Amino acid sequence: MWRLIVEAPFEEDIELAVIGDQGVDALIFPCRRLPDGWANAMTGERLEVHPTHWRTWQIHRCDVSRLH
């Protein structure tokens, strides 16, 4: 169930819905809310997005540190 973006938690993997050229889309990777924006939860890369809604990320992220 989608929730209002103002209610998005910090320090938790979440799924974001954003408005794009084709309408509203969900990002395909987990995100983290930061005090001043958003980041890809897997890479830490800062995101330039303006999400509209969020929900709990349902797929557990893998430990990529074991892949190296």
mmCIF file of C-alpha atoms in Angstrom:
data_model
loop_
_atom_site.group_PDB
_atom_site.id
_atom_site.type_symbol
_atom_site.label_atom_id
_atom_site.label_comp_id
_atom_site.label_asym_id
_atom_site.label_seq_id
_atom_site.Cartn_x
_atom_site.Cartn_y
_atom_site.Cartn_z
ATOM 1 C CA MET A 1 0.000 0.000 0.000
ATOM 2 C CA TRP A 2 1.414 3.378 -1.020
ATOM 3 C CA ARG A 3 1.821 6.081 1.630
ATOM 4 C CA LEU A 4 2.316 9.843 1.533
ATOM 5 C CA ILE A 5 5.917 10.894 0.927
ATOM 6 C CA VAL A 6 5.950 13.167 3.990
ATOM 7 C CA GLU A 7 5.561 10.018 6.111
ATOM 8 C CA ALA A 8 8.600 8.239 4.620
ATOM 9 C CA PRO A 9 10.943 6.875 7.307
ATOM 10 C CA PHE A 10 14.673 7.422 7.611
ATOM 11 C CA GLU A 11 17.128 4.492 7.879
ATOM 12 C CA GLU A 12 14.834 2.011 6.135
ATOM 13 C CA ASP A 13 14.823 0.531 2.621
ATOM 14 C CA ILE A 14 11.737 1.785 0.834
ATOM 15 C CA GLU A 15 10.259 1.789 -2.668
ATOM 16 C CA LEU A 16 9.622 5.197 -4.207
ATOM 17 C CA ALA A 17 7.038 6.285 -6.742
ATOM 18 C CA VAL A 18 8.142 9.177 -8.946
ATOM 19 C CA ILE A 19 6.540 11.189 -11.722
ATOM 20 C CA GLY A 20 8.326 10.674 -15.034
ATOM 21 C CA ASP A 21 7.704 11.330 -18.704
ATOM 22 C CA GLN A 22 5.308 8.374 -18.864
ATOM 23 C CA GLY A 23 3.419 9.190 -15.664
ATOM 24 C CA VAL A 24 3.933 7.704 -12.208
ATOM 25 C CA ASP A 25 6.536 4.928 -11.972
ATOM 26 C CA ALA A 26 8.079 2.944 -9.130
ATOM 27 C CA LEU A 27 11.879 2.872 -8.932
ATOM 28 C CA ILE A 28 13.323 -0.615 -9.381
ATOM 29 C CA PHE A 29 15.816 -0.416 -6.514
ATOM 30 C CA PRO A 30 15.480 0.278 -2.789
ATOM 31 C CA CYS A 31 15.931 3.865 -1.646
ATOM 32 C CA ARG A 32 16.812 5.571 1.625
ATOM 33 C CA ARG A 33 15.530 8.910 2.859
ATOM 34 C CA LEU A 34 18.267 11.331 3.884
ATOM 35 C CA PRO A 35 17.893 14.582 5.839
ATOM 36 C CA ASP A 36 18.331 16.511 2.587
ATOM 37 C CA GLY A 37 17.144 14.135 -0.140
ATOM 38 C CA TRP A 38 17.236 10.525 -1.323
ATOM 39 C CA ALA A 39 19.838 7.839 -2.038
ATOM 40 C CA ASN A 40 19.984 4.455 -3.741
ATOM 41 C CA ALA A 41 20.083 2.075 -0.745
ATOM 42 C CA MET A 42 22.328 -0.411 -2.563
ATOM 43 C CA THR A 43 24.996 1.971 -3.864
ATOM 44 C CA GLY A 44 24.658 5.045 -1.644
ATOM 45 C CA GLU A 45 24.435 7.210 -4.763
ATOM 46 C CA ARG A 46 22.450 10.412 -4.266
ATOM 47 C CA LEU A 47 19.265 10.616 -6.318
ATOM 48 C CA GLU A 48 17.787 13.642 -8.046
ATOM 49 C CA VAL A 49 14.153 12.582 -7.710
ATOM 50 C CA HIS A 50 10.920 14.107 -6.498
ATOM 51 C CA PRO A 51 8.944 11.127 -5.192
ATOM 52 C CA THR A 52 5.204 11.285 -4.690
ATOM 53 C CA HIS A 53 4.583 8.155 -2.583
ATOM 54 C CA TRP A 54 6.469 5.340 -0.845
ATOM 55 C CA ARG A 55 5.968 1.826 0.491
ATOM 56 C CA THR A 56 8.093 -0.746 2.305
ATOM 57 C CA TRP A 57 10.683 -2.441 0.084
ATOM 58 C CA GLN A 58 9.546 -6.046 -0.281
ATOM 59 C CA ILE A 59 12.713 -7.628 -1.707
ATOM 60 C CA HIS A 60 15.622 -7.971 0.682
ATOM 61 C CA ARG A 61 18.797 -6.513 -0.767
ATOM 62 C CA CYS A 62 21.727 -8.856 -1.159
ATOM 63 C CA ASP A 63 25.081 -8.407 0.521
ATOM 64 C CA VAL A 64 27.097 -7.163 -2.455
ATOM 65 C CA SER A 65 30.301 -7.126 -0.391
ATOM 66 C CA ARG A 66 30.560 -10.905 -0.910
ATOM 67 C CA LEU A 67 30.582 -10.491 -4.703
ATOM 68 C CA HIS A 68 34.104 -9.013 -4.830
#
